[in-house]
């Protein structure tokens, strides 16, 4: 089971992303529509292209593997889902006054939980199971880590987070809660 | 409530007799069902509910079909049919989509709420009339038996039709209304009366559900009247096509999709048919249905009144099957339906495993059709609770609420949703539901936030990868974009495109991808404070989206464009994809997107390679096919290779980074020298390219992609400001054929430029062929500095104009080339003096009058001059007058020294020879700076010359000194020489240099030839000699200067006083080198200077080397140094080695006072601990230095008389011993006390010696003046022969200073044996004769 975390600035620029593969067992599927995301593989017509161009070495990249996706070829679909959920998050932000917005959106088997800091940073998490409490605690810890990062006077709301300390701690937190 | 969708309207089958079919065909009319369909929907129909409330319908839809066709279709397997349907829909869409996309792009209305492909899909889904096993909507409600009066026997024809078996399978609801229609054309053989009689007969026989339709059917057919288009229908299965349906026109009408559907019917016929249709519905169909509903409702409500448990148990008890249709048997319908039932059910089909739809379901469907919403909802709910259907229809009937979503989910969920490719019938069912919901719920409600109907479509699409699923997603995306949920819309368009691409429908795939692209790019203004941007000085909307999305859309789009032949656009897209994943995106994503274990193996491979390969293939294809067409595309690389700020211009002879420090030091030395001469001329440092001289532009290229690329024909563009001949005529610019840059590689490419005439050149652009395909140029101008002059400039970042690199190519007015005459590798022997030839040539246009060579401070070079007096000064000693300064050697002036005419005219060549001497073993560089000028008024120009040389070792030397025990010499100095080379050498001369000590060889003359590995020692006796002057001044100078250093004062600029150095030569040969020869003297000075500088640098690391000459002298007055001259005859080589020696004599801490002063000075606390530590280190270094040495000046030694013979018969022997006390101090007197004690003796002398008895005084006192020698003679009284130890004397010394009265400066006490432990006196007895 994988989790995808995105930290987005108020202008929706991604500042940090993380893919976490949880070892915990997948809880029972909540959505009756739980299904796999489409397997987008451009290789479907890579062969056509090769044939058309007559070049034997035109393209030979591996397909994304099975329908399960982690961070391979379908990275952009995961990112697209995170991006698409921003619509729902913006709605939820207007309605609710809380930082933890719980589940804001669903795309096939992916559930999207969000957390909005007072500074209007958006934390978006794509996950498959239901784990409200763990996710809330995870978000609060990430928030704390983010605030500590922001204490750096050279860090602004636009700065991409490259701190290895932040990365390690977020990973540890993900391991703990997700 | 909006009307129910078309597919939920009553389905009426028509069975025409052959004569009727013929009649219509002859009148150019379509089959009867198509004609009747043209009159649906009926306007203004009123139905009644079970509670007899009127329900007005503004339009009431009906569906007519050919009975035979439906019968045939029912035989087909449902799954097979679904597969065919999906393929058929895909084919229809595929056939027409390119036109649609074209039209839409022509209109440009992308936000229209409907799209042709959606309409087409909807019509295909709605148009299906074949009854289904899972729902009853398509089960016929009525069958119309139609005949015409043109039949030979119309009544018989009607009877035949009625008696025909309706061949529906068992699962089709057999309960339907039977209706008889008699068409009476104008040209019928029957008259109107006969027709009326026929009609009455039919009414009598087949019931009241009959109608006589008189038609004019004029010939020729009248003009066409447009009618609503027919719903498309799936063509029948080829193998199942029945003979009866062959006569039918293809149901997939109209054949020309875009032509209007028309009917060639006369006005009166239209009216008649309309009247018939209305009468059929109002008089027969609706009453029949209402009656069914009332009847079934009775059953339904009666069962509901009972508790459900009881009901079900009752049912179990009586074994009643499912509430299967108990066919209504009321008078009117029994007539019509009974025969058909009886007829239709062939005996075998009764035990069909499948049963027709339940009565409850039919009730619900009929109630829904009749608009009895209350009842319908009630029944559907009941059905839903039983776990059957109902969820699909409830959303259409209920008012919008969030519960509808649950119904929808329930309706769509089926066991196949989990698998990626659900079976076709499940897909088709989801499609139908979705289409009904979309059509049956008002659009505003459908996309409202309560229902979020667009999501229903996505759910319905599920994971199916067929055209309908893709179109469902696309429509969901369209609805989402109408709701301004653009990001979500983009996602759905992308997924739709993905699925559609697999179906091979390219135009639509591309359209969806474009829409996704547009929607993703279209970012609304964020609601953030303007300060959010201003605070960081960023422009608003500086939003970098998530990186991989854009490429995830553009890449497939590009490939599709390429495969569809739009290579130009594909190339543009592929190029856009090459934005260099390094810049913004990959920096954050690949690093963090791998797994939690963060193993590098799972790192995402760079996508640049894929994009680059695609670009290469597509672009080379474009180039090969379109000739020059690609130039119109205006392709510009979205990234840069050149690092323009690091790109620089390099001139010949200019420094590279490694050696620039050396040349800078040489230039500084030269400037210092000029300054010391009071000259104001400066060194011209302006770098200009010269005509006909090559210079380079070092182009720095960095590959921003994470894959290998190659650039060919790399060159630069140069602009000249000159008018005149075109630049090709005089300018030559290098071209690098191919540069391969691996991923992220940084590479410097030098490109040469040569101009054959003076010009002003601007280096404007770099030019190359990207991948050897795309000619590209990049500007090399750098941005000017940020301006801060005006308030406006401070507020808005403003920059001065771009800086373009410029080069002036000038005539070579002043130019001198220097080179070594021979270029072979230079290997020297330690200390060798080697003559090296230099060649100077004036290649400029003006004469050169003044040339200097500046060498490094450690390089020992001299100009060769003809010096014939170098040899033959056969003196044993001489005095050298030295400036005693550590200052570096002066630059060497060449022209005045060696060149008689003293002018180097243009084109002239001058050979100069220098002598080079190298002491330092190892590899080094000889870097010579040449400066030259035309005359006094012109600035100096410079030229560089470097050569690497190696020095091999030759001799190993050692110097040691010890106090002499004789009266002749103060010290004995031992100079050890060993030959460590592999050749035999001749040591021709050893010269000893010392300001204060004169050395005389004691040992035999060892000078001569030395074989390899041979070593020899030269023993010299050193005596104080005060012949030279300057010693005292030198010591004062050092004291004064070191005081300044310790006090932290500025060291005053003054040179040490000159000093006389005594040189004693030791030479076997007739020829003796005189030290006073300028060249030898110079070399010796250089050698001494290098040695001393190195020693100072080691001992005083905190004193900068520039100030050595101001603080330290060259010679310590008490030092003794040697110069060894050698020759190797076989190789005709000669040289000399400077051997730094020892410091002799006693000193008395001459710096004691200044050190004490420095220590006692009030400590100024410094802010930095480092400063204090440094000061302490300086003080320690001074305290430990050779200038502050302190030793006991008085040394005593015994003059041994080893053996004394005495005749003991004559009594004991009384013999004196001589003890010499020598004051080695040249400055201070010393008071001494010499004393003998047995205690000391026993401590010093081993027991094997006898203890002598002393007679006379055993202690001696006195004062020794500087350098004075004093002898005492204590007497020994010896009674028996033996070996007597000499010792037991202790000496106490007080160094005196100042005038008489004399303060004691130092006190020493030594208990030393007179000589070593073995010193003894042997007394032997001899008998007197």
JSON list of N, CA, C and O in Angstrom, two decimals, chain A residues 40 42 44-46 48-49 52, chain B residues 496-498 500-514 553-567 569-570 573-574 614:
[
{"chain": "A", "resi": 40, "resn": "UNK", "atom": "N", "xyz": [-1.54, 3.75, -17.61]},
{"chain": "A", "resi": 40, "resn": "UNK", "atom": "CA", "xyz": [-1.22, 4.62, -18.73]},
{"chain": "A", "resi": 40, "resn": "UNK", "atom": "C", "xyz": [0.17, 4.27, -19.21]},
{"chain": "A", "resi": 40, "resn": "UNK", "atom": "O", "xyz": [1.16, 4.48, -18.53]},
{"chain": "A", "resi": 42, "resn": "UNK", "atom": "N", "xyz": [2.60, 4.67, -22.46]},
{"chain": "A", "resi": 42, "resn": "UNK", "atom": "CA", "xyz": [2.75, 5.21, -23.79]},
{"chain": "A", "resi": 42, "resn": "UNK", "atom": "C", "xyz": [3.39, 4.20, -24.73]},
{"chain": "A", "resi": 42, "resn": "UNK", "atom": "O", "xyz": [3.48, 4.43, -25.91]},
{"chain": "A", "resi": 44, "resn": "UNK", "atom": "N", "xyz": [2.23, 1.74, -25.69]},
{"chain": "A", "resi": 44, "resn": "UNK", "atom": "CA", "xyz": [1.23, 1.11, -26.57]},
{"chain": "A", "resi": 44, "resn": "UNK", "atom": "C", "xyz": [1.48, 1.49, -28.01]},
{"chain": "A", "resi": 44, "resn": "UNK", "atom": "O", "xyz": [1.29, 0.70, -28.92]},
{"chain": "A", "resi": 45, "resn": "UNK", "atom": "N", "xyz": [1.89, 2.70, -28.21]},
{"chain": "A", "resi": 45, "resn": "UNK", "atom": "CA", "xyz": [2.14, 3.04, -29.60]},
{"chain": "A", "resi": 45, "resn": "UNK", "atom": "C", "xyz": [3.61, 3.36, -29.84]},
{"chain": "A", "resi": 45, "resn": "UNK", "atom": "O", "xyz": [3.97, 4.00, -30.81]},
{"chain": "A", "resi": 46, "resn": "UNK", "atom": "N", "xyz": [4.43, 2.92, -28.90]},
{"chain": "A", "resi": 46, "resn": "UNK", "atom": "CA", "xyz": [5.86, 3.08, -29.16]},
{"chain": "A", "resi": 46, "resn": "UNK", "atom": "C", "xyz": [6.25, 2.23, -30.36]},
{"chain": "A", "resi": 46, "resn": "UNK", "atom": "O", "xyz": [7.05, 2.62, -31.19]},
{"chain": "A", "resi": 48, "resn": "UNK", "atom": "N", "xyz": [4.41, 1.43, -32.84]},
{"chain": "A", "resi": 48, "resn": "UNK", "atom": "CA", "xyz": [3.93, 2.07, -34.05]},
{"chain": "A", "resi": 48, "resn": "UNK", "atom": "C", "xyz": [4.92, 3.11, -34.52]},
{"chain": "A", "resi": 48, "resn": "UNK", "atom": "O", "xyz": [5.25, 3.21, -35.69]},
{"chain": "A", "resi": 49, "resn": "UNK", "atom": "N", "xyz": [5.37, 3.85, -33.53]},
{"chain": "A", "resi": 49, "resn": "UNK", "atom": "CA", "xyz": [6.30, 4.94, -33.85]},
{"chain": "A", "resi": 49, "resn": "UNK", "atom": "C", "xyz": [7.56, 4.37, -34.47]},
{"chain": "A", "resi": 49, "resn": "UNK", "atom": "O", "xyz": [8.07, 4.87, -35.48]},
{"chain": "A", "resi": 52, "resn": "UNK", "atom": "N", "xyz": [6.93, 3.29, -37.90]},
{"chain": "A", "resi": 52, "resn": "UNK", "atom": "CA", "xyz": [6.76, 4.39, -38.83]},
{"chain": "A", "resi": 52, "resn": "UNK", "atom": "C", "xyz": [8.09, 5.03, -39.18]},
{"chain": "A", "resi": 52, "resn": "UNK", "atom": "O", "xyz": [8.35, 5.38, -40.32]},
{"chain": "B", "resi": 496, "resn": "UNK", "atom": "N", "xyz": [-9.63, 9.72, -20.05]},
{"chain": "B", "resi": 496, "resn": "UNK", "atom": "CA", "xyz": [-10.46, 9.40, -21.22]},
{"chain": "B", "resi": 496, "resn": "UNK", "atom": "C", "xyz": [-9.58, 9.21, -22.45]},
{"chain": "B", "resi": 496, "resn": "UNK", "atom": "O", "xyz": [-9.73, 8.25, -23.22]},
{"chain": "B", "resi": 497, "resn": "UNK", "atom": "N", "xyz": [-8.65, 10.12, -22.60]},
{"chain": "B", "resi": 497, "resn": "UNK", "atom": "CA", "xyz": [-7.76, 10.04, -23.77]},
{"chain": "B", "resi": 497, "resn": "UNK", "atom": "C", "xyz": [-6.96, 8.76, -23.73]},
{"chain": "B", "resi": 497, "resn": "UNK", "atom": "O", "xyz": [-6.77, 8.08, -24.74]},
{"chain": "B", "resi": 498, "resn": "UNK", "atom": "N", "xyz": [-6.54, 8.43, -22.56]},
{"chain": "B", "resi": 498, "resn": "UNK", "atom": "CA", "xyz": [-5.75, 7.21, -22.38]},
{"chain": "B", "resi": 498, "resn": "UNK", "atom": "C", "xyz": [-6.52, 6.00, -22.86]},
{"chain": "B", "resi": 498, "resn": "UNK", "atom": "O", "xyz": [-6.02, 5.17, -23.63]},
{"chain": "B", "resi": 500, "resn": "UNK", "atom": "N", "xyz": [-9.23, 5.95, -24.77]},
{"chain": "B", "resi": 500, "resn": "UNK", "atom": "CA", "xyz": [-9.64, 6.06, -26.16]},
{"chain": "B", "resi": 500, "resn": "UNK", "atom": "C", "xyz": [-8.49, 5.72, -27.09]},
{"chain": "B", "resi": 500, "resn": "UNK", "atom": "O", "xyz": [-8.68, 5.14, -28.16]},
{"chain": "B", "resi": 501, "resn": "UNK", "atom": "N", "xyz": [-7.30, 6.09, -26.64]},
{"chain": "B", "resi": 501, "resn": "UNK", "atom": "CA", "xyz": [-6.13, 5.83, -27.48]},
{"chain": "B", "resi": 501, "resn": "UNK", "atom": "C", "xyz": [-5.96, 4.33, -27.70]},
{"chain": "B", "resi": 501, "resn": "UNK", "atom": "O", "xyz": [-5.54, 3.89, -28.76]},
{"chain": "B", "resi": 502, "resn": "UNK", "atom": "N", "xyz": [-6.34, 3.56, -26.68]},
{"chain": "B", "resi": 502, "resn": "UNK", "atom": "CA", "xyz": [-6.23, 2.12, -26.81]},
{"chain": "B", "resi": 502, "resn": "UNK", "atom": "C", "xyz": [-7.24, 1.58, -27.81]},
{"chain": "B", "resi": 502, "resn": "UNK", "atom": "O", "xyz": [-7.05, 0.51, -28.38]},
{"chain": "B", "resi": 503, "resn": "UNK", "atom": "N", "xyz": [-8.33, 2.32, -27.98]},
{"chain": "B", "resi": 503, "resn": "UNK", "atom": "CA", "xyz": [-9.32, 1.89, -28.97]},
{"chain": "B", "resi": 503, "resn": "UNK", "atom": "C", "xyz": [-8.93, 2.37, -30.35]},
{"chain": "B", "resi": 503, "resn": "UNK", "atom": "O", "xyz": [-9.63, 2.08, -31.33]},
{"chain": "B", "resi": 504, "resn": "UNK", "atom": "N", "xyz": [-7.89, 3.19, -30.40]},
{"chain": "B", "resi": 504, "resn": "UNK", "atom": "CA", "xyz": [-7.40, 3.61, -31.72]},
{"chain": "B", "resi": 504, "resn": "UNK", "atom": "C", "xyz": [-8.17, 4.76, -32.33]},
{"chain": "B", "resi": 504, "resn": "UNK", "atom": "O", "xyz": [-8.11, 4.97, -33.53]},
{"chain": "B", "resi": 505, "resn": "UNK", "atom": "N", "xyz": [-8.89, 5.49, -31.53]},
{"chain": "B", "resi": 505, "resn": "UNK", "atom": "CA", "xyz": [-9.64, 6.64, -32.09]},
{"chain": "B", "resi": 505, "resn": "UNK", "atom": "C", "xyz": [-8.77, 7.87, -31.87]},
{"chain": "B", "resi": 505, "resn": "UNK", "atom": "O", "xyz": [-8.84, 8.54, -30.85]},
{"chain": "B", "resi": 506, "resn": "UNK", "atom": "N", "xyz": [-7.94, 8.12, -32.85]},
{"chain": "B", "resi": 506, "resn": "UNK", "atom": "CA", "xyz": [-6.88, 9.09, -32.62]},
{"chain": "B", "resi": 506, "resn": "UNK", "atom": "C", "xyz": [-7.35, 10.54, -32.59]},
{"chain": "B", "resi": 506, "resn": "UNK", "atom": "O", "xyz": [-6.91, 11.31, -31.72]},
{"chain": "B", "resi": 507, "resn": "UNK", "atom": "N", "xyz": [-8.22, 10.97, -33.53]},
{"chain": "B", "resi": 507, "resn": "UNK", "atom": "CA", "xyz": [-8.56, 12.39, -33.52]},
{"chain": "B", "resi": 507, "resn": "UNK", "atom": "C", "xyz": [-9.17, 12.82, -32.19]},
{"chain": "B", "resi": 507, "resn": "UNK", "atom": "O", "xyz": [-8.82, 13.88, -31.64]},
{"chain": "B", "resi": 508, "resn": "UNK", "atom": "N", "xyz": [-10.02, 11.97, -31.66]},
{"chain": "B", "resi": 508, "resn": "UNK", "atom": "CA", "xyz": [-10.67, 12.33, -30.42]},
{"chain": "B", "resi": 508, "resn": "UNK", "atom": "C", "xyz": [-9.68, 12.25, -29.25]},
{"chain": "B", "resi": 508, "resn": "UNK", "atom": "O", "xyz": [-9.73, 13.08, -28.34]},
{"chain": "B", "resi": 509, "resn": "UNK", "atom": "N", "xyz": [-8.79, 11.26, -29.30]},
{"chain": "B", "resi": 509, "resn": "UNK", "atom": "CA", "xyz": [-7.77, 11.16, -28.26]},
{"chain": "B", "resi": 509, "resn": "UNK", "atom": "C", "xyz": [-6.96, 12.45, -28.22]},
{"chain": "B", "resi": 509, "resn": "UNK", "atom": "O", "xyz": [-6.71, 13.01, -27.15]},
{"chain": "B", "resi": 510, "resn": "UNK", "atom": "N", "xyz": [-6.59, 12.91, -29.39]},
{"chain": "B", "resi": 510, "resn": "UNK", "atom": "CA", "xyz": [-5.79, 14.13, -29.43]},
{"chain": "B", "resi": 510, "resn": "UNK", "atom": "C", "xyz": [-6.58, 15.32, -28.91]},
{"chain": "B", "resi": 510, "resn": "UNK", "atom": "O", "xyz": [-6.05, 16.16, -28.20]},
{"chain": "B", "resi": 511, "resn": "UNK", "atom": "N", "xyz": [-7.88, 15.33, -29.26]},
{"chain": "B", "resi": 511, "resn": "UNK", "atom": "CA", "xyz": [-8.71, 16.43, -28.80]},
{"chain": "B", "resi": 511, "resn": "UNK", "atom": "C", "xyz": [-8.79, 16.42, -27.27]},
{"chain": "B", "resi": 511, "resn": "UNK", "atom": "O", "xyz": [-8.64, 17.46, -26.63]},
{"chain": "B", "resi": 512, "resn": "UNK", "atom": "N", "xyz": [-8.97, 15.22, -26.71]},
{"chain": "B", "resi": 512, "resn": "UNK", "atom": "CA", "xyz": [-9.06, 15.14, -25.24]},
{"chain": "B", "resi": 512, "resn": "UNK", "atom": "C", "xyz": [-7.74, 15.54, -24.60]},
{"chain": "B", "resi": 512, "resn": "UNK", "atom": "O", "xyz": [-7.73, 16.24, -23.58]},
{"chain": "B", "resi": 513, "resn": "UNK", "atom": "N", "xyz": [-6.66, 15.10, -25.20]},
{"chain": "B", "resi": 513, "resn": "UNK", "atom": "CA", "xyz": [-5.37, 15.47, -24.63]},
{"chain": "B", "resi": 513, "resn": "UNK", "atom": "C", "xyz": [-5.18, 16.98, -24.68]},
{"chain": "B", "resi": 513, "resn": "UNK", "atom": "O", "xyz": [-4.67, 17.59, -23.75]},
{"chain": "B", "resi": 514, "resn": "UNK", "atom": "N", "xyz": [-5.60, 17.57, -25.77]},
{"chain": "B", "resi": 514, "resn": "UNK", "atom": "CA", "xyz": [-5.47, 19.03, -25.88]},
{"chain": "B", "resi": 514, "resn": "UNK", "atom": "C", "xyz": [-6.31, 19.72, -24.82]},
{"chain": "B", "resi": 514, "resn": "UNK", "atom": "O", "xyz": [-5.89, 20.71, -24.23]},
{"chain": "B", "resi": 553, "resn": "UNK", "atom": "N", "xyz": [1.01, 14.64, -20.37]},
{"chain": "B", "resi": 553, "resn": "UNK", "atom": "CA", "xyz": [-0.02, 14.96, -21.36]},
{"chain": "B", "resi": 553, "resn": "UNK", "atom": "C", "xyz": [0.62, 15.18, -22.73]},
{"chain": "B", "resi": 553, "resn": "UNK", "atom": "O", "xyz": [0.15, 14.68, -23.74]},
{"chain": "B", "resi": 554, "resn": "UNK", "atom": "N", "xyz": [1.71, 15.93, -22.70]},
{"chain": "B", "resi": 554, "resn": "UNK", "atom": "CA", "xyz": [2.27, 16.34, -23.99]},
{"chain": "B", "resi": 554, "resn": "UNK", "atom": "C", "xyz": [2.94, 15.20, -24.74]},
{"chain": "B", "resi": 554, "resn": "UNK", "atom": "O", "xyz": [2.91, 15.17, -25.96]},
{"chain": "B", "resi": 555, "resn": "UNK", "atom": "N", "xyz": [3.52, 14.29, -23.97]},
{"chain": "B", "resi": 555, "resn": "UNK", "atom": "CA", "xyz": [4.27, 13.24, -24.65]},
{"chain": "B", "resi": 555, "resn": "UNK", "atom": "C", "xyz": [3.36, 12.34, -25.49]},
{"chain": "B", "resi": 555, "resn": "UNK", "atom": "O", "xyz": [3.61, 12.15, -26.68]},
{"chain": "B", "resi": 556, "resn": "UNK", "atom": "N", "xyz": [2.29, 11.79, -24.90]},
{"chain": "B", "resi": 556, "resn": "UNK", "atom": "CA", "xyz": [1.39, 10.99, -25.76]},
{"chain": "B", "resi": 556, "resn": "UNK", "atom": "C", "xyz": [0.78, 11.80, -26.88]},
{"chain": "B", "resi": 556, "resn": "UNK", "atom": "O", "xyz": [0.60, 11.29, -27.99]},
{"chain": "B", "resi": 557, "resn": "UNK", "atom": "N", "xyz": [0.51, 13.07, -26.58]},
{"chain": "B", "resi": 557, "resn": "UNK", "atom": "CA", "xyz": [-0.06, 13.91, -27.63]},
{"chain": "B", "resi": 557, "resn": "UNK", "atom": "C", "xyz": [0.92, 14.05, -28.79]},
{"chain": "B", "resi": 557, "resn": "UNK", "atom": "O", "xyz": [0.55, 13.93, -29.96]},
{"chain": "B", "resi": 558, "resn": "UNK", "atom": "N", "xyz": [2.17, 14.26, -28.43]},
{"chain": "B", "resi": 558, "resn": "UNK", "atom": "CA", "xyz": [3.19, 14.39, -29.47]},
{"chain": "B", "resi": 558, "resn": "UNK", "atom": "C", "xyz": [3.31, 13.11, -30.29]},
{"chain": "B", "resi": 558, "resn": "UNK", "atom": "O", "xyz": [3.39, 13.15, -31.52]},
{"chain": "B", "resi": 559, "resn": "UNK", "atom": "N", "xyz": [3.28, 12.00, -29.61]},
{"chain": "B", "resi": 559, "resn": "UNK", "atom": "CA", "xyz": [3.40, 10.74, -30.34]},
{"chain": "B", "resi": 559, "resn": "UNK", "atom": "C", "xyz": [2.21, 10.51, -31.25]},
{"chain": "B", "resi": 559, "resn": "UNK", "atom": "O", "xyz": [2.35, 10.00, -32.37]},
{"chain": "B", "resi": 560, "resn": "UNK", "atom": "N", "xyz": [1.03, 10.89, -30.75]},
{"chain": "B", "resi": 560, "resn": "UNK", "atom": "CA", "xyz": [-0.16, 10.73, -31.60]},
{"chain": "B", "resi": 560, "resn": "UNK", "atom": "C", "xyz": [-0.06, 11.63, -32.81]},
{"chain": "B", "resi": 560, "resn": "UNK", "atom": "O", "xyz": [-0.39, 11.24, -33.94]},
{"chain": "B", "resi": 561, "resn": "UNK", "atom": "N", "xyz": [0.39, 12.85, -32.58]},
{"chain": "B", "resi": 561, "resn": "UNK", "atom": "CA", "xyz": [0.53, 13.78, -33.69]},
{"chain": "B", "resi": 561, "resn": "UNK", "atom": "C", "xyz": [1.50, 13.21, -34.72]},
{"chain": "B", "resi": 561, "resn": "UNK", "atom": "O", "xyz": [1.29, 13.31, -35.93]},
{"chain": "B", "resi": 562, "resn": "UNK", "atom": "N", "xyz": [2.56, 12.60, -34.21]},
{"chain": "B", "resi": 562, "resn": "UNK", "atom": "CA", "xyz": [3.56, 12.05, -35.12]},
{"chain": "B", "resi": 562, "resn": "UNK", "atom": "C", "xyz": [2.96, 10.91, -35.94]},
{"chain": "B", "resi": 562, "resn": "UNK", "atom": "O", "xyz": [3.14, 10.83, -37.14]},
{"chain": "B", "resi": 563, "resn": "UNK", "atom": "N", "xyz": [2.22, 10.04, -35.24]},
{"chain": "B", "resi": 563, "resn": "UNK", "atom": "CA", "xyz": [1.68, 8.89, -35.96]},
{"chain": "B", "resi": 563, "resn": "UNK", "atom": "C", "xyz": [0.58, 9.31, -36.92]},
{"chain": "B", "resi": 563, "resn": "UNK", "atom": "O", "xyz": [0.33, 8.64, -37.91]},
{"chain": "B", "resi": 564, "resn": "UNK", "atom": "N", "xyz": [-0.08, 10.42, -36.61]},
{"chain": "B", "resi": 564, "resn": "UNK", "atom": "CA", "xyz": [-1.12, 10.85, -37.54]},
{"chain": "B", "resi": 564, "resn": "UNK", "atom": "C", "xyz": [-0.55, 11.77, -38.61]},
{"chain": "B", "resi": 564, "resn": "UNK", "atom": "O", "xyz": [-1.30, 12.36, -39.37]},
{"chain": "B", "resi": 565, "resn": "UNK", "atom": "N", "xyz": [0.75, 11.92, -38.63]},
{"chain": "B", "resi": 565, "resn": "UNK", "atom": "CA", "xyz": [1.36, 12.64, -39.73]},
{"chain": "B", "resi": 565, "resn": "UNK", "atom": "C", "xyz": [1.58, 14.12, -39.48]},
{"chain": "B", "resi": 565, "resn": "UNK", "atom": "O", "xyz": [2.17, 14.81, -40.29]},
{"chain": "B", "resi": 566, "resn": "UNK", "atom": "N", "xyz": [1.15, 14.61, -38.33]},
{"chain": "B", "resi": 566, "resn": "UNK", "atom": "CA", "xyz": [1.38, 16.02, -38.05]},
{"chain": "B", "resi": 566, "resn": "UNK", "atom": "C", "xyz": [2.73, 16.16, -37.37]},
{"chain": "B", "resi": 566, "resn": "UNK", "atom": "O", "xyz": [2.84, 16.45, -36.17]},
{"chain": "B", "resi": 567, "resn": "UNK", "atom": "N", "xyz": [3.78, 15.91, -38.17]},
{"chain": "B", "resi": 567, "resn": "UNK", "atom": "CA", "xyz": [5.11, 15.79, -37.59]},
{"chain": "B", "resi": 567, "resn": "UNK", "atom": "C", "xyz": [5.58, 17.13, -37.02]},
{"chain": "B", "resi": 567, "resn": "UNK", "atom": "O", "xyz": [6.24, 17.19, -36.00]},
{"chain": "B", "resi": 569, "resn": "UNK", "atom": "N", "xyz": [3.93, 19.61, -35.56]},
{"chain": "B", "resi": 569, "resn": "UNK", "atom": "CA", "xyz": [3.44, 19.87, -34.20]},
{"chain": "B", "resi": 569, "resn": "UNK", "atom": "C", "xyz": [4.07, 18.90, -33.22]},
{"chain": "B", "resi": 569, "resn": "UNK", "atom": "O", "xyz": [4.37, 19.28, -32.08]},
{"chain": "B", "resi": 570, "resn": "UNK", "atom": "N", "xyz": [4.25, 17.66, -33.66]},
{"chain": "B", "resi": 570, "resn": "UNK", "atom": "CA", "xyz": [4.85, 16.67, -32.77]},
{"chain": "B", "resi": 570, "resn": "UNK", "atom": "C", "xyz": [6.25, 17.12, -32.37]},
{"chain": "B", "resi": 570, "resn": "UNK", "atom": "O", "xyz": [6.63, 17.05, -31.20]},
{"chain": "B", "resi": 573, "resn": "UNK", "atom": "N", "xyz": [6.10, 19.78, -29.82]},
{"chain": "B", "resi": 573, "resn": "UNK", "atom": "CA", "xyz": [5.75, 19.26, -28.49]},
{"chain": "B", "resi": 573, "resn": "UNK", "atom": "C", "xyz": [6.93, 18.54, -27.86]},
{"chain": "B", "resi": 573, "resn": "UNK", "atom": "O", "xyz": [7.23, 18.74, -26.69]},
{"chain": "B", "resi": 574, "resn": "UNK", "atom": "N", "xyz": [7.59, 17.70, -28.65]},
{"chain": "B", "resi": 574, "resn": "UNK", "atom": "CA", "xyz": [8.72, 16.97, -28.10]},
{"chain": "B", "resi": 574, "resn": "UNK", "atom": "C", "xyz": [9.80, 17.93, -27.63]},
{"chain": "B", "resi": 574, "resn": "UNK", "atom": "O", "xyz": [10.44, 17.71, -26.61]},
{"chain": "B", "resi": 614, "resn": "UNK", "atom": "N", "xyz": [12.57, 10.57, -29.02]},
{"chain": "B", "resi": 614, "resn": "UNK", "atom": "CA", "xyz": [11.38, 10.88, -29.82]},
{"chain": "B", "resi": 614, "resn": "UNK", "atom": "C", "xyz": [11.62, 12.12, -30.67]},
{"chain": "B", "resi": 614, "resn": "UNK", "atom": "O", "xyz": [11.26, 12.17, -31.84]}
]
